[in-house]
XYZ file of C-alpha atoms in Angstrom:
633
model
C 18.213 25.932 16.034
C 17.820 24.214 19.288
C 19.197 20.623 20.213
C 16.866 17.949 19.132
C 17.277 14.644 20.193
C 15.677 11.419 18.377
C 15.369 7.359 18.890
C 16.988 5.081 16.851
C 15.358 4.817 13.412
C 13.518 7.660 14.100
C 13.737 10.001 11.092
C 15.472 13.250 11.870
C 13.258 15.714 10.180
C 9.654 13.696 10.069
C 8.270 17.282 8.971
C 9.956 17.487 6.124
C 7.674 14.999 4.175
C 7.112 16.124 0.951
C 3.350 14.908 1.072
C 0.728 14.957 3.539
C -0.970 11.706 4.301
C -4.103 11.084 2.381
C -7.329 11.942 4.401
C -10.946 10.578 4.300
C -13.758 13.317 3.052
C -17.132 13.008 3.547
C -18.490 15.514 0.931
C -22.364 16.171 2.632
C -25.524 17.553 1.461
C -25.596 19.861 4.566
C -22.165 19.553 6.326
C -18.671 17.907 5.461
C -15.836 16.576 7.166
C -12.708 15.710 6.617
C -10.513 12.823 9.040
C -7.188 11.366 9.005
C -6.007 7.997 10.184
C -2.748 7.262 11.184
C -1.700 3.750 12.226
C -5.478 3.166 12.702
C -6.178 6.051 15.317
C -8.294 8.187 13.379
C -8.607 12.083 14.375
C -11.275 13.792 12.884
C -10.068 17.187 12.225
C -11.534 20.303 13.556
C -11.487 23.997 13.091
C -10.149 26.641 15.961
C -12.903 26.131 17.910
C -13.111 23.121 17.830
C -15.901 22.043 15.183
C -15.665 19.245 13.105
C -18.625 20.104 10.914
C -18.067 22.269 8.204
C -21.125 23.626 6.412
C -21.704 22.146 2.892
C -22.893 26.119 2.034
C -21.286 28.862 -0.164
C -20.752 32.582 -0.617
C -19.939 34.515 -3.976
C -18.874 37.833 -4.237
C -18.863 39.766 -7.465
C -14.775 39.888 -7.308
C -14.838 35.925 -7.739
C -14.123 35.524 -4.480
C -16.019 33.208 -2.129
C -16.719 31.952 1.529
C -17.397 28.498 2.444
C -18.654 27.257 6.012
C -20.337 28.632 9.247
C -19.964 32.264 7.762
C -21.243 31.564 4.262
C -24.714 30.152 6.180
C -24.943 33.510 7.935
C -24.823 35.103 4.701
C -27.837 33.422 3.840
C -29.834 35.978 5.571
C -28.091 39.029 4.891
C -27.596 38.027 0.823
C -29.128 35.055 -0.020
C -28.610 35.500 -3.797
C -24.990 35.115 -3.695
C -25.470 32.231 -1.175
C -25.918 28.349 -2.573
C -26.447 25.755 -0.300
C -27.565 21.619 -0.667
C -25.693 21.918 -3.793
C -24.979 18.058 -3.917
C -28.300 16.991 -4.432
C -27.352 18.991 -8.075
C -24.528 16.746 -8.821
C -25.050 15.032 -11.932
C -28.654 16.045 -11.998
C -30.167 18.308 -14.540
C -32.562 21.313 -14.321
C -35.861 18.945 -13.671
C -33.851 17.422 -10.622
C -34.133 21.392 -8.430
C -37.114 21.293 -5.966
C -39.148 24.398 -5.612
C -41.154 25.962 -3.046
C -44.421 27.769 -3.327
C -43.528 27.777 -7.381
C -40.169 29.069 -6.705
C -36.871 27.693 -7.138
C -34.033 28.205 -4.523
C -31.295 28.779 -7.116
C -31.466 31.282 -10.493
C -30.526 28.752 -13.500
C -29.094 30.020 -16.591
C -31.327 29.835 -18.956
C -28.737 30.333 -22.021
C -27.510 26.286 -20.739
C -29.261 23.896 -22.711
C -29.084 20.245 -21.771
C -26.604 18.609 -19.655
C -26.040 19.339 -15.856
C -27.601 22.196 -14.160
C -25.879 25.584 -14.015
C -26.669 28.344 -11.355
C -26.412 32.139 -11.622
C -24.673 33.508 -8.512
C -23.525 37.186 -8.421
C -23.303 37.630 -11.896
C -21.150 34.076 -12.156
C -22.009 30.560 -14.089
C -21.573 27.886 -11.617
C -21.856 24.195 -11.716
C -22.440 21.900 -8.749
C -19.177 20.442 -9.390
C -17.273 24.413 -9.106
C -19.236 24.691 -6.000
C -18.876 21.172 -4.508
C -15.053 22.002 -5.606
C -15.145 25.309 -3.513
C -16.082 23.251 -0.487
C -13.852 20.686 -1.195
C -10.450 22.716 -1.025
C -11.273 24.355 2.076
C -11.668 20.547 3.452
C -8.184 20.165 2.040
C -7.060 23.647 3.609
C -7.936 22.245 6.649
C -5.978 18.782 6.415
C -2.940 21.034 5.114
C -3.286 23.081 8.051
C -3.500 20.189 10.784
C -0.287 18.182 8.720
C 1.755 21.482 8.319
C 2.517 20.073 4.224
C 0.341 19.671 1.059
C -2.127 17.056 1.124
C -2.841 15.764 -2.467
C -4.870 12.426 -2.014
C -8.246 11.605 -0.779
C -10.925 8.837 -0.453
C -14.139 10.114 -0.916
C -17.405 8.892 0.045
C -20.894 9.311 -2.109
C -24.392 7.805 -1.592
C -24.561 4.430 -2.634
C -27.418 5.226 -4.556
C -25.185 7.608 -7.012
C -25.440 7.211 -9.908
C -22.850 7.006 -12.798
C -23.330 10.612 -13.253
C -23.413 11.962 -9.755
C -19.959 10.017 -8.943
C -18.120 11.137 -12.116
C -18.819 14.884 -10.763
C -17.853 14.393 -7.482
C -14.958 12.587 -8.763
C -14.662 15.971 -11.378
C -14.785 18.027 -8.379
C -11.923 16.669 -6.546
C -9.784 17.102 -9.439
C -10.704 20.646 -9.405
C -10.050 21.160 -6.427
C -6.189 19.809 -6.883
C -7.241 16.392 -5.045
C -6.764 12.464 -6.542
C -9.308 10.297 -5.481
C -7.963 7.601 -4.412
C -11.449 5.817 -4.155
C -15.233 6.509 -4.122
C -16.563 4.956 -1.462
C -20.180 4.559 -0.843
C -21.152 6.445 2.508
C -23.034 3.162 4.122
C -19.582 0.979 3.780
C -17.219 3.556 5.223
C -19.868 4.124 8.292
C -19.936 0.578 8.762
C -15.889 -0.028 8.393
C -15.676 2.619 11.221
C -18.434 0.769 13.190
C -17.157 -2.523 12.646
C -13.631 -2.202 13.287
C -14.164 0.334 16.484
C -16.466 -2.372 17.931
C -15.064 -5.462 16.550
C -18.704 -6.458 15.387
C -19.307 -9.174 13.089
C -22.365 -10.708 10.943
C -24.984 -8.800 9.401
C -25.657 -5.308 9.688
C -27.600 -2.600 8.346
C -26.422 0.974 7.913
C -29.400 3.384 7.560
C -27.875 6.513 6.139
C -30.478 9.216 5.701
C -28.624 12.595 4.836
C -29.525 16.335 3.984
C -30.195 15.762 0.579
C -30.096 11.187 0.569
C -30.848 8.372 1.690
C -29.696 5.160 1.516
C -29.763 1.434 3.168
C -27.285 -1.059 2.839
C -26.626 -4.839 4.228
C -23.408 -5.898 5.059
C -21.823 -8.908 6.108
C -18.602 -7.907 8.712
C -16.086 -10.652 9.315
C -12.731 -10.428 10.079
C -11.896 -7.396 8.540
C -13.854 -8.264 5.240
C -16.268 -5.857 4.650
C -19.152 -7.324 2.291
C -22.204 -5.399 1.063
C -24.910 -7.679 0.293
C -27.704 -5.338 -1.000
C -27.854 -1.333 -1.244
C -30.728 0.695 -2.530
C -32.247 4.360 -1.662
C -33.303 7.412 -3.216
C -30.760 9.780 -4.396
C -33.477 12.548 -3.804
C -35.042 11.746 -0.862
C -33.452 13.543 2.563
C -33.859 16.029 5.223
C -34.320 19.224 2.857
C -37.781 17.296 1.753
C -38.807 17.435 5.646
C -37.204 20.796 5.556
C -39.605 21.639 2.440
C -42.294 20.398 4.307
C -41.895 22.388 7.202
C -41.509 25.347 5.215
C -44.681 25.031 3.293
C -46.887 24.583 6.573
C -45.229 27.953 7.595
C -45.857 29.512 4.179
C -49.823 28.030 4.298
C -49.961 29.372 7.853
C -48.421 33.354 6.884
C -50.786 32.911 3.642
C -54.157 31.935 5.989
C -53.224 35.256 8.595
C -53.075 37.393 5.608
C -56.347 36.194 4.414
C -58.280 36.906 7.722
C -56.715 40.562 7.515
C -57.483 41.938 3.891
C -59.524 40.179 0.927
C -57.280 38.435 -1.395
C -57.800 37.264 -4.934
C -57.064 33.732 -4.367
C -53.538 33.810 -5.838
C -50.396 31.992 -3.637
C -47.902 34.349 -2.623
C -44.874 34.890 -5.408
C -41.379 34.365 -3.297
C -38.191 35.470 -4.548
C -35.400 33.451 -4.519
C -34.063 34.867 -1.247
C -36.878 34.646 0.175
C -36.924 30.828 -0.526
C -33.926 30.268 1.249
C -34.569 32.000 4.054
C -37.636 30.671 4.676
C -36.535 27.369 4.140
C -33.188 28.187 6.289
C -35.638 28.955 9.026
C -37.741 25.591 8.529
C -34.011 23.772 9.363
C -33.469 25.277 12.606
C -36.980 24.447 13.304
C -36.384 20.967 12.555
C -32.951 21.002 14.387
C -34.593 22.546 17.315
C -37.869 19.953 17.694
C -35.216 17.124 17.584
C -34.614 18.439 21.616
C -37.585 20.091 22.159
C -41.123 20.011 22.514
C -42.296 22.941 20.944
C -41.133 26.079 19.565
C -41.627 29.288 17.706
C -39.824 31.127 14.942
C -40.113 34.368 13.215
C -40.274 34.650 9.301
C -39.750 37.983 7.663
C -41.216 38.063 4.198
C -41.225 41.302 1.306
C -41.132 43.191 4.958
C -43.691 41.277 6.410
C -42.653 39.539 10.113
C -44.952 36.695 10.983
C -44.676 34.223 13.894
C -44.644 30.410 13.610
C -44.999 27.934 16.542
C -44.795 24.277 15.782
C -44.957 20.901 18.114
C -42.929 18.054 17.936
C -46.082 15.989 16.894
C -46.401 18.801 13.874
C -43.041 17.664 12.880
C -43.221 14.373 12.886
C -46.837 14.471 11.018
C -44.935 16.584 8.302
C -42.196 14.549 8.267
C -43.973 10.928 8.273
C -44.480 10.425 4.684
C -40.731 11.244 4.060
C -39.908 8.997 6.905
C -42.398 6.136 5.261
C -40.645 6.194 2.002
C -37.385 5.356 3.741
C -38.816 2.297 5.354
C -40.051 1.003 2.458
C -37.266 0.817 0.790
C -35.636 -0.517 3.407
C -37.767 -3.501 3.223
C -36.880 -3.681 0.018
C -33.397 -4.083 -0.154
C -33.648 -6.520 2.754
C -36.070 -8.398 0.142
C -33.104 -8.446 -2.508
C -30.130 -9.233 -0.386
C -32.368 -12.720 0.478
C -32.524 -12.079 4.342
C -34.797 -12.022 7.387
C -35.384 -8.786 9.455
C -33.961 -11.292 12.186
C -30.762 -12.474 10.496
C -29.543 -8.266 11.025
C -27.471 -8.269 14.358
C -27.365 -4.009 14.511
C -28.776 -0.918 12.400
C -26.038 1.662 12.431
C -27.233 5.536 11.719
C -25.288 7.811 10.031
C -26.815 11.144 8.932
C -27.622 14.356 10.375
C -31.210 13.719 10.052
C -31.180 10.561 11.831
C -31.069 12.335 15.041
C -35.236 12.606 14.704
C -36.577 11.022 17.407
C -39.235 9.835 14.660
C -36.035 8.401 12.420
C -34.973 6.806 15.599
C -38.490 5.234 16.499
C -39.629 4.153 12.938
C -36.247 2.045 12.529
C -36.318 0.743 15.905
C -40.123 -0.592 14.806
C -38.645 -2.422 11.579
C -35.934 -3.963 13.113
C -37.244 -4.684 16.252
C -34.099 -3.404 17.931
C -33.128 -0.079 19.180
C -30.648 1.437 16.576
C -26.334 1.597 17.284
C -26.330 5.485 17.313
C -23.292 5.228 19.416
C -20.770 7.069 16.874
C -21.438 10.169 16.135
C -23.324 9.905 13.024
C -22.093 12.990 11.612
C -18.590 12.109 12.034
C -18.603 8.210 11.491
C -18.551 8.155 7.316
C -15.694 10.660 7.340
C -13.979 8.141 9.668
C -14.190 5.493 7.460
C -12.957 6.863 4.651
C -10.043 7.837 6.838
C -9.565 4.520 7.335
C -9.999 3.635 3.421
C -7.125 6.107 2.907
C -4.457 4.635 5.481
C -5.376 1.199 4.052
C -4.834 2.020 0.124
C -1.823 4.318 1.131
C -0.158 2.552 3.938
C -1.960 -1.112 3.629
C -3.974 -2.150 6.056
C -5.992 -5.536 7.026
C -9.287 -4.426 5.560
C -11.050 -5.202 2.433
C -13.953 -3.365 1.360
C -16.696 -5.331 -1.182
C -18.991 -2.600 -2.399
C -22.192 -3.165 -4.996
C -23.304 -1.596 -8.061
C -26.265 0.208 -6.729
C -28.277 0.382 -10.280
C -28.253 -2.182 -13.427
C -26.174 -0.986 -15.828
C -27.381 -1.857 -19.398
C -27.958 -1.408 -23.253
C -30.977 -0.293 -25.799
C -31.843 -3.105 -27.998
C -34.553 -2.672 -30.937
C -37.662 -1.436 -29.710
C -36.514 0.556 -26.952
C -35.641 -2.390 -24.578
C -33.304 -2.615 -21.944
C -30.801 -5.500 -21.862
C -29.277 -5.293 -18.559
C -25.918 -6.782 -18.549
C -24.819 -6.037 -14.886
C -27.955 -6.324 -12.839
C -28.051 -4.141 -9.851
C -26.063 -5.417 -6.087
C -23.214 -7.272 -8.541
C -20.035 -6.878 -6.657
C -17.432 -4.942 -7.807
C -14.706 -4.252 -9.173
C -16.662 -6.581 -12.125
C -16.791 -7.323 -15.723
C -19.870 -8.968 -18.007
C -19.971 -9.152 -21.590
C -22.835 -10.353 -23.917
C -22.946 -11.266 -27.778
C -25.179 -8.802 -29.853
C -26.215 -8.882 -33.452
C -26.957 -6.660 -36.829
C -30.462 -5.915 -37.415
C -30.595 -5.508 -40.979
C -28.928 -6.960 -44.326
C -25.888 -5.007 -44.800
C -25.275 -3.068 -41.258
C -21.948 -1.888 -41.456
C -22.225 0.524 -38.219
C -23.926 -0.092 -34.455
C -24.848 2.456 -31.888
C -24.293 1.615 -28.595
C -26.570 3.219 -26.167
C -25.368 2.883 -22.709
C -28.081 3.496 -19.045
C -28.713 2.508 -16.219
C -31.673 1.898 -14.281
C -33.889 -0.695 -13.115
C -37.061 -0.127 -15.869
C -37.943 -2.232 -18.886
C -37.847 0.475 -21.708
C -34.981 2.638 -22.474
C -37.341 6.006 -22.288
C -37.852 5.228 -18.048
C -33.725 4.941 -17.400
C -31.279 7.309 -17.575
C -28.998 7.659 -20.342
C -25.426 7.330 -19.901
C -23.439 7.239 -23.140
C -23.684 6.779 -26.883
C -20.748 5.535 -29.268
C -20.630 4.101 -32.810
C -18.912 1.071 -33.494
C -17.883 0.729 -37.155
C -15.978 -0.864 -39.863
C -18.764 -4.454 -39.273
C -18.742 -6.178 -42.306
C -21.628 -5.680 -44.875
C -23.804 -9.400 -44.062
C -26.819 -10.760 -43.734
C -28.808 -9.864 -40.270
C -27.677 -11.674 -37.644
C -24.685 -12.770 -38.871
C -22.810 -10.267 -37.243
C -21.296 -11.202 -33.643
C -20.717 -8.261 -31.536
C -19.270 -8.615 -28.445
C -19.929 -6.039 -25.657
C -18.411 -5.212 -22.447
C -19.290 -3.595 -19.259
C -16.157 -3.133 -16.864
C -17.028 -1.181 -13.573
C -14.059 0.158 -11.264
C -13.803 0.388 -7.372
C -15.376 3.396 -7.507
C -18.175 2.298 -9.185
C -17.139 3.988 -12.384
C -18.100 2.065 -16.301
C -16.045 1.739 -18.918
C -18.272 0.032 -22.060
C -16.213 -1.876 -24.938
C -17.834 -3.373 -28.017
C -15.712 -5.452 -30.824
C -16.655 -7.320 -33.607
C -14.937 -10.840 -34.133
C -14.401 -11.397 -37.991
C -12.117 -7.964 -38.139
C -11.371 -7.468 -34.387
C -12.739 -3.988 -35.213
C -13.176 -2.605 -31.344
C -14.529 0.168 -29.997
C -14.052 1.764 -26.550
C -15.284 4.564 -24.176
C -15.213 5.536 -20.413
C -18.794 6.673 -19.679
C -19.060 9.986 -19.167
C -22.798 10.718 -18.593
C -24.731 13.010 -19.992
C -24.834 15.198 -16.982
C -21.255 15.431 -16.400
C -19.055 18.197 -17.689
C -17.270 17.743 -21.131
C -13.685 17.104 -21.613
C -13.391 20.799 -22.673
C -15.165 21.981 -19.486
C -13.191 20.392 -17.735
C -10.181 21.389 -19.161
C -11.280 25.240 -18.630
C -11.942 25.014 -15.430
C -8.483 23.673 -14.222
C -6.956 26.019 -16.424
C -8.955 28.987 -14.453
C -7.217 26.998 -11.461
C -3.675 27.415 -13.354
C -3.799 30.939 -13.980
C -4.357 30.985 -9.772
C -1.459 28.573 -9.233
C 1.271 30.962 -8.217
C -1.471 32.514 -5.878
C -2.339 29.568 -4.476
C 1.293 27.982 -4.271
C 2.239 31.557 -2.376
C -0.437 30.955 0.172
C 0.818 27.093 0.457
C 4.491 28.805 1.026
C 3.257 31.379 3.408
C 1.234 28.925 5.443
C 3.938 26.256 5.642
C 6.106 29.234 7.061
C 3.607 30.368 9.694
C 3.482 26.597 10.419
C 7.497 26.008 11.379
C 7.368 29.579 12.575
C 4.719 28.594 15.286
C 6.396 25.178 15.452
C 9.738 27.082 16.375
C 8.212 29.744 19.145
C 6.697 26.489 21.005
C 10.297 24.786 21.090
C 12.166 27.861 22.231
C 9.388 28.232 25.107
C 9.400 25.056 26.430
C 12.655 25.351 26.268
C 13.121 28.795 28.099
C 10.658 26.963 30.673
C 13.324 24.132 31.759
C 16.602 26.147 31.265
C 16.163 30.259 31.512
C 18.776 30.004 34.044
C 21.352 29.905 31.916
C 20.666 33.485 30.395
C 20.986 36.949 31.530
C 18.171 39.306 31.492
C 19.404 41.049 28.436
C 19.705 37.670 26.946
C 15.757 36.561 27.981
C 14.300 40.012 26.229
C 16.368 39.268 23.226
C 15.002 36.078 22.656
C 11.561 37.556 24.115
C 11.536 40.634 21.648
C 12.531 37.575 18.855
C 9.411 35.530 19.258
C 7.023 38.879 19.168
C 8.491 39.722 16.367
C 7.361 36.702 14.889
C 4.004 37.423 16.191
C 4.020 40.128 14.448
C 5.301 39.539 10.924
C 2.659 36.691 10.667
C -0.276 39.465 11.144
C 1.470 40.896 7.347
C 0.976 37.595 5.716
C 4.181 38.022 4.407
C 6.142 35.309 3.493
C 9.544 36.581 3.646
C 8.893 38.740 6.889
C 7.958 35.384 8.421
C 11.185 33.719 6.916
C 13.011 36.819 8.023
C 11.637 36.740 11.329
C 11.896 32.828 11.946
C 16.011 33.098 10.872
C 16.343 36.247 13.619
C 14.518 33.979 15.812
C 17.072 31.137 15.226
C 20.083 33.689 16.090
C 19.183 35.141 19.155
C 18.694 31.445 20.359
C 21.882 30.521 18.969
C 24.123 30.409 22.085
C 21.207 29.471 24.744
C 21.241 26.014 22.749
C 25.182 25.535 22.831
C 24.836 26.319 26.810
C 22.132 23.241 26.932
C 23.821 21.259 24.864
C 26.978 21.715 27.573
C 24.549 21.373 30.301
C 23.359 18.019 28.533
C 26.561 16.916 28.428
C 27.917 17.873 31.862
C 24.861 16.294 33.844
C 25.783 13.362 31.504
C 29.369 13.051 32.578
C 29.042 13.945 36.066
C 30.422 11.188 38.537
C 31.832 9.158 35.566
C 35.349 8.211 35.728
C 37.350 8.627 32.856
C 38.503 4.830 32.370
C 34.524 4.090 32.898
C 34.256 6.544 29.192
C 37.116 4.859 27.877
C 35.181 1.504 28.196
């Protein structure tokens, strides 16, 4: 359309990359982000107003449509039903794992699922925590499609290091749903710490406290020269700042329970909540939180069954509802210091990451165990998304980084009696494989179950199952003359894959755990075919938006154009090309693909001549005062 010059080597038409580069997610309990990295300048990206943060919350309708972010969270007020929220402290869990308030949950489980990972009833809908945690997901990809102007197709993602198997193979589910390849898991602790480490050029030992919405983790690494070590992780994959928000929320409740008291005779009996009612009361206990973070004091209003009542709470009733959460963090911190075989004094920083670590009692308590005020520096609600940005340049483009992550939980197998025989005990680095010899039981054993978990207990009833598989075809001998050989391979991401083969026959066995509380094969398979019968809706919206994208890209050339050189057109001319570019205004307000196309090719026209005139402007200023044997030179 317009002249368009480039350097050397420069490629002509850099936009017409058939991918988008692969970005860095941090999927949150309460808010994700989403970051890209190019030649290690990391932008974190941001919505038209300029927020980074997008709410980890959800909206159902009962068309099957949904709204994720800022506007969802408003809904939680106005229809909290349709409304889920902290859905990632679901993933992998099962019904046991949801919290309740004042006897009530905050989510209506269907009660026809039996077994297996938790499923929620929203506006007359099924839902996983992987469908949701997918919802979220793809508008974080929206949002990197939007900012690159092409498809974006690869991610890393970050988890808790305290995950376990099944909470990582569902976020890893999720991604696929939501048309994204993990590239890797990364545990949230190691990506905040490769953002810290290679912003400030630190080195030694650090700690990264990373207390969340929904967990909490602490991990020790050793930084040196772009070698990224962990040395010991450990946490509490349901332990975060919805527990403080819980806390808050049943002071309020006891308080609203104790006025109603004084005013009528009551029979003793605690108030019943709805659902709704649960999360708006415990929607209002967050902003409390949030607000006595800044402030001294406070007061909030809680309407209840048509009830208003009035709240006000200190910053020193905060923190003495919040301690015991706080407490539990602490000690486990000790603890993994303990196992990675340090002194509090070897640790050169403590880096926070988490939303809930800006509590000035967070702050204080660490600050106490370290002896050293906390690196709080980076923002810590941007800095894990950063680091998995910078994960994604490295696997994609290379880089000089290498990342040495844990296994945050022993992985191992049921022997008679209920035991546990752990073959890969807990902060092993990985990518790793162990094996171990096993034996028949009894005189004539043909067949073996193998009965994979994972935890750090004694007995097989106090860990958490993982897997069973058979292995047979063993031939018929006496007990223990059988030599089984079993193997536990964990990926990058932290992912197991369990072999077991017997040596006489070479008769082998092999499976790729997928826990209990993931979704089945056939699950799986459903759900992306939902996503398949969408695909020419969803490819039409990719086609329109990469139209309104070189549409927009178009209108800012011909302006800044029209800014250097509008002397070279007549009036006429000027509204032609003026009445061109509000036309384009306007056919992107139809969300029309082909009125877009339409209106982008019209635009192209009337700006056909005004770029021959600069390019003979170009060339003119070029040539003037140059002799003619000086060109044939």
């Amino acid at each position: 359309m317009l002249l368009q010059l480039h350097e050397p080597g420069e490629s002509p038409a850099p936009h017409q990359e058939e991918r988008g580069l692969a970005v860095g997610i941090d999927l949150g309990t309460t808010n994700s982000v989403v970051a890209l990295a190019r030649s290690g300048a990391v932008e974190v990206l941001r919505d038209a107003e300029g927020k980074a943060l997008v709410p980890s919350v959800a909206c159902y309708d009962d068309q099957g449509g949904v709204i994720v972010g800022r506007e969802a969270r408003r809904m939680i007020l106005e229809a909290p039903e349709r409304v889920v929220s902290s859905v990632k402290r679901l993933m992998g869990r099962g019904a046991d794992d949801v919290k309740a308030l004042a006897g009530t949950l905050p989510y209506q489980l269907d009660s026809a699922a039996e077994g297996g990972m938790v499923r929620l009833r929203v506006a007359g809908r099924t839902l996983t925590p992987v469908e949701v945690s997918a919802d979220i997901l793809r508008v974080l990809r929206a949002r990197a499609e939007e900012a690159q102007g092409k498809p974006v197709d690869r991610a890393v993602v970050t988890v808790p290091a305290y995950f376990d198997d099944a909470a990582r193979t569902a976020t890893k589910d999720a991604a696929r749903l939501a048309g994204l390849e993990v590239l890797r898991l990364v545990n949230e602790p190691t990506a905040a710490a490769l953002a810290y480490g290679l912003d400030h050029g630190s080195e030694g030992l650090y700690a990264v406290y990373d207390l969340g919405g929904g967990t909490f983790d602490l991990s020790i690494l050793r930084m040196e020269k772009g070698v990224f070590q962990v040395r010991a992780t450990g946490g509490d994959a349901a332990l975060g700042g919805d527990d403080i928000d819980h806390a808050v929320a049943e002071h309020f409740l006891a308080e609203r329970e104790g006025a109603e008291r004084e005013g009528a005779e009551r029979d003793g009996a605690k108030p019943v909540l709805t659902e709704g009612e649960v999360k708006q009361i415990l929607a209002a206990a967050r902003v409390a939180k949030e607000c006595l973070s800044t402030q001294a004091e406070g007061e909030w209003r809680i309407e209840l069954g048509g009830v208003s009542s009035r709240h006000s709470l200190t910053k020193d009733q905060l923190e003495a509802l919040a301690a015991p959460w706080i407490d539990r963090t602490i000690a486990i911190c000790r603890q993994v210091i303990e196992d990675a075989g340090i002194e509090i004094g070897d640790i050169h920083g403590v880096v926070l990451v988490g939303g809930a670590t800006r509590m000035p009692l967070v702050r204080r308590s660490v600050e106490a165990l370290f002896g050293r005020p906390p690196l709080a520096d980076i923002n810590p609600d941007e800095v894990v998304a950063v680091g998995a940005a910078l994960q994604a340049e490295a696997l994609t483009r290379g880089g000089d980084t290498l990342l040495l992550d844990v296994t945050p939980l022993s992985l191992g197998l049921e022997t008679m009696g209920g035991i546990v025989e752990k073959l890969i005990p807990r902060n092993t680095p990985i990518p790793v494989a162990m094996a171990q010899d096993f034996t028949t039981y009894q005189d004539g054993q043909t067949a073996m179950t193998i009965h994979v978990v994972q935890g750090e207990r004694e007995m097989v009833d106090q860990t958490r199952s993982l897997a069973r598989f058979v292995l047979r075809g063993i031939p018929p001998m006496t007990a223990g003359a059988a030599r089984i050989r079993v193997t536990f391979t964990v990926d990058a991401d932290g992912l197991l894959t369990v072999s077991a083969r017997e040596d006489t026959t070479g008769t082998e066995q092999q499976i790729a755990v997928k826990p209990s509380y993931g979704l089945t094969d056939d699950e799986m398979a459903t759900m992306l075919r939902d996503s398949l019968e969408h695909a020419r809706e969803d490819m039409e919206s990719r086609l329109l938006a990469e139209a309104v994208v070189e549409a927009r890209r178009s209108v800012l050339a011909v302006q800044a154009a029209l800014g250097v050189d509008a002397d070279l057109l007549s009036a006429a001319e000027q509204a032609e090309i003026e009445a061109a570019i509000k036309a384009i205004d306007t056919a992107i307000a139809t969300n029309s693909r082909e009125a877009v196309l339409a209106a982008t090719e019209a635009l192209e026209a009337a700006t056909k001549t005004f770029a021959e005139r600069r390019m003979d402007r170009g060339i003119r200023n070029a040539l003037a005062g140059v002799a003619v044997d000086a060109l044939d030179s």
